[in-house]
Amino acid sequence: MIKIPFLDLKRVNTPYMDSLMDAATDVVESGWYIRGSHCEKFEKEFAAYCGFAHGIGVGNGLDALTLMLRASIELGRLKPGDEILVPSNTYIATVLAVNAAGLVPVLVEPDERTFNIDPAKLAAACSPKTRGVLAVHLYGRLADMSAIWKFAAERNLLVFEDAAQSHGAQSGSAKHAGKKSVAVAYSFYPTKNLGALGDAGMVVTDDAELARVVRMLGNYGSEQKYVNRYRGVNSRLDEIQAAFLLAKLPHLDAWNARRREIAARYVNEVTNPLVRLPEIPADPQEHVWHVFTIRLPDRVTRDKMQGYLESRGIGTLIFYPIPPHRQEAYEDRFDGKFPIAENLAETVLSIPVSQVLDDEEVTEIIGALNEFSV
Ligand SMILES: *Cc1c(COP(=O)(O)O)cnc(C)c1O
């Protein structure tokens, strides 16, 4: 019996039952259900929270990624077939979005220490067709954006960010790293640090022109009813999800602070030499611990640890068991080998780190990790 689930979404949301019900009532009574005042307010508030001028609500994170890339094509800044560097170690959505936009994903191996794309490996992945980098802040830790921006500036590449796991991560005084990036894509899938009660996503950017095109693309390529400038899609942020997200946003910083507290306890109190712990960045604000991921020496030990924790009532997940280039969807599509991504898929294990865990539960998880042996 699992006593401590990996993530208990009911426990995440029920403390806010009253404000969620008020938000829902508000939307029902408004009589306006898609791209209305709640969406507009949430776009403004979330973009401002991230330090950007514009936010465009869309249907989900995959669409946010795809539409910011497609908008760059419509504006003539990228063209179909251009190559975009993406991490080999990411959720498949990052790679799918590049293809969906008509661009070509080129995989770059991660730095094992941070799990994020390794800026030192960008140059070797470039070809004359390379036009951009799509960085991912995996597990909630900001990628090394200053190195990526520097590299991109030297080669005249556009930089995009997949921030689906890093709501509220902060670099220096700015909430989020993205200032020199073209745009940043967010997902509000229910499990994310800021999650809706359904699907939702957003593109944030300082570029008014790009914002306008993303907004049109998500609305059938139209900004004037029945006048279609682009071959768009239907990807809009529902009023009810925007209202829920407005109710939850004020709590995000406190939730992230609690995640950092739990992560620090794991890092300080887990002493089992079989467990390789993740690193807390020099500036702890750069990490929001979307998941807390340990590594074991090999697949057999990892699988044993997962079974052992399950027997102790602790839920875990593997992010991700099969890297994108190994998926059937991408069979034979990628040249070269990605041994780091493959080794990570065999050795990583994520343990509970959600803000809802209490101190006793964290103590129990630490105890179980320390008592594991092969
Ligand atoms: C969740 C996630 C996405 C996709 O978001 P959806 O809202 O599920 O479409 C994209 N990239 C990363 C890194 C994610 O974790």
Short mmCIF file of C-alpha atoms and ligand atoms in Angstrom, two decimals:
data_model
loop_
_atom_site.label_atom_id
_atom_site.label_comp_id
_atom_site.label_asym_id
_atom_site.label_seq_id
_atom_site.Cartn_x
_atom_site.Cartn_y
_atom_site.Cartn_z
CA MET A 1 0.00 0.00 0.00
CA ILE A 2 1.37 3.40 -1.04
CA LYS A 3 1.09 5.79 1.91
CA ILE A 4 3.06 8.62 0.34
CA PRO A 5 2.06 8.91 -3.33
CA PHE A 6 4.54 10.48 -5.75
CA LEU A 7 2.12 13.38 -6.15
CA ASP A 8 -1.33 13.72 -4.59
CA LEU A 9 -3.19 16.24 -6.75
CA LYS A 10 -6.27 16.19 -4.55
CA ARG A 11 -4.12 17.26 -1.61
CA VAL A 12 -2.58 19.97 -3.81
CA ASN A 13 -5.93 21.52 -4.73
CA THR A 14 -8.45 20.88 -1.93
CA PRO A 15 -6.89 23.41 0.51
CA TYR A 16 -8.03 26.05 -2.00
CA MET A 17 -11.54 24.63 -2.46
CA ASP A 18 -13.31 27.87 -1.53
CA SER A 19 -11.37 30.10 -3.90
CA LEU A 20 -11.56 27.49 -6.69
CA MET A 21 -15.33 27.22 -6.28
CA ASP A 22 -15.64 31.03 -6.25
CA ALA A 23 -13.57 31.17 -9.43
CA ALA A 24 -15.76 28.56 -11.12
CA THR A 25 -18.96 30.32 -10.05
CA ASP A 26 -17.62 33.58 -11.40
CA VAL A 27 -16.97 32.04 -14.81
CA VAL A 28 -20.30 30.21 -15.01
CA GLU A 29 -22.16 33.40 -14.14
CA SER A 30 -20.16 35.51 -16.59
CA GLY A 31 -21.65 33.65 -19.57
CA TRP A 32 -18.31 33.92 -21.41
CA TYR A 33 -16.15 30.78 -21.51
CA ILE A 34 -13.20 31.15 -23.88
CA ARG A 35 -10.65 33.99 -24.09
CA GLY A 36 -12.55 36.43 -21.93
CA SER A 37 -11.69 38.61 -18.95
CA HIS A 38 -10.23 35.80 -16.80
CA CYS A 39 -7.86 34.71 -19.56
CA GLU A 40 -6.83 38.30 -20.18
CA LYS A 41 -6.21 38.91 -16.48
CA PHE A 42 -4.22 35.71 -16.06
CA GLU A 43 -2.13 36.48 -19.17
CA LYS A 44 -1.27 39.88 -17.71
CA GLU A 45 -0.55 38.58 -14.22
CA PHE A 46 1.52 35.57 -15.26
CA ALA A 47 3.53 37.50 -17.88
CA ALA A 48 4.22 40.20 -15.26
CA TYR A 49 5.16 37.52 -12.71
CA CYS A 50 7.70 36.20 -15.23
CA GLY A 51 8.90 39.72 -16.05
CA PHE A 52 7.57 39.85 -19.61
CA ALA A 53 5.35 42.32 -21.43
CA HIS A 54 3.04 39.81 -23.16
CA GLY A 55 1.38 36.52 -22.28
CA ILE A 56 -0.73 34.51 -24.71
CA GLY A 57 -2.89 31.77 -23.21
CA VAL A 58 -3.07 28.58 -25.27
CA GLY A 59 -4.51 25.10 -24.86
CA ASN A 60 -1.47 23.32 -23.40
CA GLY A 61 2.32 23.34 -23.15
CA LEU A 62 2.93 21.49 -26.40
CA ASP A 63 0.93 24.12 -28.28
CA ALA A 64 2.79 26.93 -26.48
CA LEU A 65 6.08 25.45 -27.75
CA THR A 66 4.79 24.79 -31.25
CA LEU A 67 3.09 28.15 -31.70
CA MET A 68 6.06 30.26 -30.59
CA LEU A 69 8.16 28.42 -33.20
CA ARG A 70 5.47 28.64 -35.87
CA ALA A 71 5.04 32.35 -35.23
CA SER A 72 8.77 32.81 -35.80
CA ILE A 73 8.35 31.12 -39.19
CA GLU A 74 5.32 33.24 -40.11
CA LEU A 75 7.38 36.34 -39.28
CA GLY A 76 10.21 35.16 -41.55
CA ARG A 77 12.74 34.73 -38.75
CA LEU A 78 12.91 30.97 -39.24
CA LYS A 79 12.04 28.91 -42.28
CA PRO A 80 10.72 25.37 -42.61
CA GLY A 81 13.58 22.87 -42.46
CA ASP A 82 15.80 25.01 -40.24
CA GLU A 83 17.59 23.07 -37.53
CA ILE A 84 16.87 23.74 -33.86
CA LEU A 85 19.14 22.39 -31.12
CA VAL A 86 17.18 20.66 -28.35
CA PRO A 87 18.30 18.54 -25.40
CA SER A 88 18.46 14.76 -25.86
CA ASN A 89 17.32 14.51 -22.24
CA THR A 90 13.82 15.97 -22.16
CA TYR A 91 10.16 15.13 -22.28
CA ILE A 92 9.22 14.23 -25.87
CA ALA A 93 6.94 17.30 -26.17
CA THR A 94 9.98 19.53 -26.68
CA VAL A 95 11.08 17.52 -29.70
CA LEU A 96 7.56 17.01 -31.07
CA ALA A 97 6.95 20.78 -31.04
CA VAL A 98 9.97 21.41 -33.25
CA ASN A 99 8.69 18.86 -35.79
CA ALA A 100 5.13 20.14 -35.55
CA ALA A 101 6.37 23.62 -36.49
CA GLY A 102 8.05 22.21 -39.61
CA LEU A 103 11.57 22.56 -38.18
CA VAL A 104 14.22 19.89 -37.64
CA PRO A 105 15.22 18.93 -34.07
CA VAL A 106 18.92 18.22 -33.52
CA LEU A 107 19.67 16.58 -30.19
CA VAL A 108 22.39 17.78 -27.83
CA GLU A 109 23.52 15.75 -24.82
CA PRO A 110 23.06 17.05 -21.26
CA ASP A 111 25.53 17.95 -18.55
CA GLU A 112 25.10 15.06 -16.09
CA ARG A 113 25.54 17.40 -13.15
CA THR A 114 22.54 19.59 -14.03
CA PHE A 115 20.56 17.20 -16.31
CA ASN A 116 20.21 20.19 -18.70
CA ILE A 117 21.57 20.77 -22.21
CA ASP A 118 25.38 21.11 -22.10
CA PRO A 119 26.42 24.47 -23.62
CA ALA A 120 29.88 23.02 -24.34
CA LYS A 121 28.28 20.53 -26.75
CA LEU A 122 26.28 23.05 -28.80
CA ALA A 123 29.03 23.89 -31.29
CA ALA A 124 29.57 20.29 -32.40
CA ALA A 125 25.84 19.92 -33.12
CA CYS A 126 25.67 22.94 -35.43
CA SER A 127 25.40 22.73 -39.21
CA PRO A 128 24.92 25.49 -41.79
CA LYS A 129 21.16 24.97 -41.28
CA THR A 130 21.19 25.60 -37.53
CA ARG A 131 19.01 28.60 -36.68
CA GLY A 132 17.99 28.22 -33.07
CA VAL A 133 18.24 26.65 -29.63
CA LEU A 134 15.26 25.43 -27.59
CA ALA A 135 16.51 25.07 -24.01
CA VAL A 136 14.56 23.11 -21.39
CA HIS A 137 14.72 23.83 -17.65
CA LEU A 138 14.45 20.18 -16.75
CA TYR A 139 13.22 19.14 -13.31
CA GLY A 140 12.76 22.86 -12.49
CA ARG A 141 16.40 23.90 -12.74
CA LEU A 142 17.22 26.74 -15.11
CA ALA A 143 19.51 25.71 -17.96
CA ASP A 144 22.79 27.61 -18.23
CA MET A 145 21.14 30.44 -20.14
CA SER A 146 24.03 32.91 -20.06
CA ALA A 147 26.27 30.37 -21.83
CA ILE A 148 23.47 29.54 -24.30
CA TRP A 149 22.75 33.21 -25.05
CA LYS A 150 26.44 33.91 -25.54
CA PHE A 151 26.78 30.99 -27.95
CA ALA A 152 23.60 32.00 -29.80
CA ALA A 153 24.72 35.63 -30.12
CA GLU A 154 28.02 34.57 -31.71
CA ARG A 155 26.19 32.45 -34.31
CA ASN A 156 23.11 34.58 -34.77
CA LEU A 157 20.76 31.88 -33.46
CA LEU A 158 17.32 32.46 -31.93
CA VAL A 159 16.85 31.17 -28.39
CA PHE A 160 13.57 29.71 -27.09
CA GLU A 161 12.79 28.19 -23.71
CA ASP A 162 10.64 25.29 -22.57
CA ALA A 163 9.72 26.33 -19.02
CA ALA A 164 7.00 23.71 -18.52
CA GLN A 165 8.78 22.52 -15.36
CA SER A 166 10.21 25.77 -14.02
CA HIS A 167 7.42 28.20 -13.05
CA GLY A 168 8.93 30.76 -10.70
CA ALA A 169 12.58 29.77 -11.13
CA GLN A 170 14.54 32.96 -10.86
CA SER A 171 17.89 34.16 -12.13
CA GLY A 172 19.34 37.22 -10.37
CA SER A 173 16.65 39.79 -9.78
CA ALA A 174 14.48 38.61 -12.68
CA LYS A 175 11.79 36.04 -12.23
CA HIS A 176 12.90 33.57 -14.82
CA ALA A 177 15.85 33.59 -17.14
CA GLY A 178 14.23 34.43 -20.45
CA LYS A 179 15.06 38.06 -21.20
CA LYS A 180 17.35 37.40 -24.15
CA SER A 181 15.20 34.62 -25.50
CA VAL A 182 12.61 35.17 -28.23
CA ALA A 183 9.89 33.59 -26.13
CA VAL A 184 9.28 31.16 -23.27
CA ALA A 185 6.65 28.40 -23.28
CA TYR A 186 4.80 27.25 -20.16
CA SER A 187 2.48 24.34 -19.46
CA PHE A 188 -0.09 24.37 -16.68
CA TYR A 189 -0.76 20.64 -16.85
CA PRO A 190 -2.16 19.67 -13.42
CA THR A 191 1.11 18.14 -12.15
CA LYS A 192 3.27 21.20 -12.90
CA ASN A 193 4.43 23.57 -10.14
CA LEU A 194 1.55 25.84 -11.20
CA GLY A 195 -1.13 23.49 -12.47
CA ALA A 196 -4.63 24.02 -13.81
CA LEU A 197 -7.47 21.54 -13.24
CA GLY A 198 -7.18 20.47 -16.86
CA ASP A 199 -4.97 21.46 -19.80
CA ALA A 200 -3.56 24.96 -20.23
CA GLY A 201 -0.43 26.67 -21.52
CA MET A 202 1.09 30.08 -22.21
CA VAL A 203 3.73 31.78 -24.32
CA VAL A 204 5.41 34.78 -22.67
CA THR A 205 7.54 37.25 -24.61
CA ASP A 206 8.59 40.89 -24.82
CA ASP A 207 8.06 40.87 -28.59
CA ALA A 208 4.68 42.46 -29.40
CA GLU A 209 4.76 41.28 -33.02
CA LEU A 210 5.45 37.67 -32.05
CA ALA A 211 2.76 37.85 -29.35
CA ARG A 212 0.21 39.00 -31.91
CA VAL A 213 1.04 36.16 -34.31
CA VAL A 214 0.98 33.51 -31.54
CA ARG A 215 -2.44 34.80 -30.52
CA MET A 216 -3.71 34.61 -34.10
CA LEU A 217 -2.25 31.13 -34.69
CA GLY A 218 -4.06 29.81 -31.62
CA ASN A 219 -7.32 31.23 -32.90
CA TYR A 220 -7.54 29.79 -36.43
CA GLY A 221 -4.99 32.31 -37.68
CA SER A 222 -7.47 35.09 -37.10
CA GLU A 223 -7.72 38.26 -35.07
CA GLN A 224 -10.82 39.53 -36.80
CA LYS A 225 -13.79 37.21 -36.84
CA TYR A 226 -13.96 35.20 -40.08
CA VAL A 227 -10.82 36.81 -41.50
CA ASN A 228 -7.97 34.26 -41.53
CA ARG A 229 -4.48 35.51 -42.07
CA TYR A 230 -2.65 32.26 -41.20
CA ARG A 231 -3.46 28.55 -41.31
CA GLY A 232 -3.90 28.49 -37.57
CA VAL A 233 -5.14 25.95 -35.07
CA ASN A 234 -7.64 26.00 -32.23
CA SER A 235 -5.59 26.33 -29.05
CA ARG A 236 -7.03 28.71 -26.49
CA LEU A 237 -6.95 29.01 -22.72
CA ASP A 238 -10.40 28.31 -21.25
CA GLU A 239 -11.86 30.92 -18.91
CA ILE A 240 -12.43 28.35 -16.19
CA GLN A 241 -8.79 27.22 -16.24
CA ALA A 242 -7.60 30.85 -16.28
CA ALA A 243 -9.82 31.56 -13.25
CA PHE A 244 -8.39 28.55 -11.37
CA LEU A 245 -4.85 29.61 -12.28
CA LEU A 246 -5.53 33.18 -11.10
CA ALA A 247 -6.65 31.74 -7.76
CA LYS A 248 -3.50 29.58 -7.48
CA LEU A 249 -0.79 31.96 -8.78
CA PRO A 250 -0.48 33.99 -5.51
CA HIS A 251 0.63 30.78 -3.73
CA LEU A 252 3.29 29.68 -6.24
CA ASP A 253 6.28 31.31 -4.52
CA ALA A 254 5.36 29.77 -1.16
CA TRP A 255 4.96 26.32 -2.77
CA ASN A 256 8.33 26.64 -4.47
CA ALA A 257 9.92 27.72 -1.19
CA ARG A 258 8.52 24.60 0.49
CA ARG A 259 9.86 22.43 -2.36
CA ARG A 260 13.32 23.98 -1.82
CA GLU A 261 13.07 23.24 1.89
CA ILE A 262 12.27 19.58 1.21
CA ALA A 263 15.02 19.32 -1.42
CA ALA A 264 17.56 20.78 1.01
CA ARG A 265 16.59 18.19 3.62
CA TYR A 266 17.11 15.37 1.11
CA VAL A 267 20.48 16.76 0.07
CA ASN A 268 21.61 17.19 3.70
CA GLU A 269 20.13 14.07 5.26
CA VAL A 270 20.36 11.33 2.63
CA THR A 271 23.72 9.69 3.31
CA ASN A 272 23.39 6.34 1.54
CA PRO A 273 26.45 6.06 -0.74
CA LEU A 274 24.35 4.23 -3.36
CA VAL A 275 22.25 7.35 -3.86
CA ARG A 276 23.67 10.08 -6.07
CA LEU A 277 21.92 13.28 -5.10
CA PRO A 278 21.16 16.22 -7.39
CA GLU A 279 23.03 19.45 -6.84
CA ILE A 280 21.50 22.57 -5.31
CA PRO A 281 22.56 25.44 -7.61
CA ALA A 282 24.86 28.14 -6.18
CA ASP A 283 21.80 30.40 -6.32
CA PRO A 284 19.00 28.20 -4.92
CA GLN A 285 16.38 30.45 -6.57
CA GLU A 286 17.38 29.00 -9.95
CA HIS A 287 15.72 25.70 -9.02
CA VAL A 288 12.04 25.10 -8.25
CA TRP A 289 12.32 21.30 -7.85
CA HIS A 290 9.48 20.31 -10.16
CA VAL A 291 10.80 16.84 -9.37
CA PHE A 292 13.63 15.65 -7.12
CA THR A 293 15.69 13.16 -9.07
CA ILE A 294 18.29 10.83 -7.59
CA ARG A 295 20.54 8.45 -9.50
CA LEU A 296 21.51 4.89 -8.70
CA PRO A 297 24.64 3.13 -9.99
CA ASP A 298 22.82 1.11 -12.69
CA ARG A 299 19.41 0.05 -13.95
CA VAL A 300 19.18 -3.05 -11.75
CA THR A 301 19.88 -1.06 -8.58
CA ARG A 302 17.50 1.70 -9.70
CA ASP A 303 14.68 -0.76 -10.30
CA LYS A 304 15.42 -2.42 -6.93
CA MET A 305 15.30 0.95 -5.20
CA GLN A 306 11.97 1.73 -6.86
CA GLY A 307 10.52 -1.61 -5.73
CA TYR A 308 11.96 -1.18 -2.26
CA LEU A 309 10.46 2.30 -1.84
CA GLU A 310 7.13 0.97 -3.07
CA SER A 311 7.28 -1.76 -0.41
CA ARG A 312 7.86 1.02 2.14
CA GLY A 313 4.73 2.82 0.89
CA ILE A 314 6.57 5.52 -1.09
CA GLY A 315 5.57 6.33 -4.67
CA THR A 316 8.25 7.21 -7.23
CA LEU A 317 8.38 7.91 -10.96
CA ILE A 318 11.05 7.77 -13.67
CA PHE A 319 11.51 10.97 -15.71
CA TYR A 320 11.94 9.60 -18.34
CA PRO A 321 12.29 5.85 -18.88
CA ILE A 322 12.80 6.12 -22.68
CA PRO A 323 14.58 9.15 -24.19
CA PRO A 324 12.92 10.73 -27.26
CA HIS A 325 15.45 9.32 -29.78
CA ARG A 326 14.66 5.78 -28.55
CA GLN A 327 10.90 6.16 -28.97
CA GLU A 328 9.17 4.33 -31.79
CA ALA A 329 7.88 7.72 -32.94
CA TYR A 330 11.48 8.66 -33.78
CA GLU A 331 12.86 5.31 -34.88
CA ASP A 332 15.98 5.90 -36.99
CA ARG A 333 15.35 9.63 -37.19
CA PHE A 334 18.36 10.80 -35.22
CA ASP A 335 21.96 10.40 -36.29
CA GLY A 336 24.58 9.66 -33.72
CA LYS A 337 24.51 8.23 -30.27
CA PHE A 338 23.21 9.78 -27.07
CA PRO A 339 24.81 7.68 -24.33
CA ILE A 340 24.31 10.25 -21.58
CA ALA A 341 20.56 10.52 -22.19
CA GLU A 342 20.37 6.71 -22.35
CA ASN A 343 22.33 6.24 -19.15
CA LEU A 344 20.14 8.78 -17.35
CA ALA A 345 17.01 6.94 -18.48
CA GLU A 346 18.42 3.78 -16.88
CA THR A 347 19.59 5.27 -13.59
CA VAL A 348 17.27 8.15 -12.57
CA LEU A 349 14.47 7.92 -10.04
CA SER A 350 12.28 10.78 -8.86
CA ILE A 351 11.00 10.82 -5.28
CA PRO A 352 8.14 12.91 -3.83
CA VAL A 353 8.98 16.62 -3.37
CA SER A 354 5.58 18.31 -3.64
CA GLN A 355 4.78 21.20 -1.28
CA VAL A 356 2.02 19.16 0.36
CA LEU A 357 4.44 16.74 2.06
CA ASP A 358 4.74 17.26 5.80
CA ASP A 359 7.97 16.97 7.79
CA GLU A 360 7.16 13.45 9.05
CA GLU A 361 6.67 12.20 5.51
CA VAL A 362 9.95 13.73 4.40
CA THR A 363 11.67 12.09 7.39
CA GLU A 364 10.12 8.76 6.44
CA ILE A 365 11.35 9.05 2.84
CA ILE A 366 14.87 9.97 4.03
CA GLY A 367 14.88 7.01 6.41
CA ALA A 368 13.83 4.62 3.65
CA LEU A 369 16.51 5.93 1.25
CA ASN A 370 19.19 5.56 3.91
CA GLU A 371 18.13 2.02 4.82
CA PHE A 372 18.25 0.72 1.24
CA SER A 373 20.99 -1.75 0.39
CA VAL A 374 21.60 -4.16 -2.50
C1 LIG B 1 4.73 18.98 -19.41
C2 LIG B 1 5.78 19.33 -20.39
C3 LIG B 1 5.48 19.76 -21.69
C4 LIG B 1 4.11 19.69 -22.30
O1 LIG B 1 3.10 20.29 -21.63
P1 LIG B 1 1.57 19.84 -21.89
O2 LIG B 1 0.79 20.92 -21.24
O3 LIG B 1 1.39 18.50 -21.29
O4 LIG B 1 1.37 19.82 -23.38
C5 LIG B 1 6.52 20.18 -22.49
N1 LIG B 1 7.78 20.16 -22.07
C6 LIG B 1 8.12 19.73 -20.84
C7 LIG B 1 9.55 19.74 -20.43
C8 LIG B 1 7.13 19.28 -19.96
O5 LIG B 1 7.47 18.84 -18.74
#
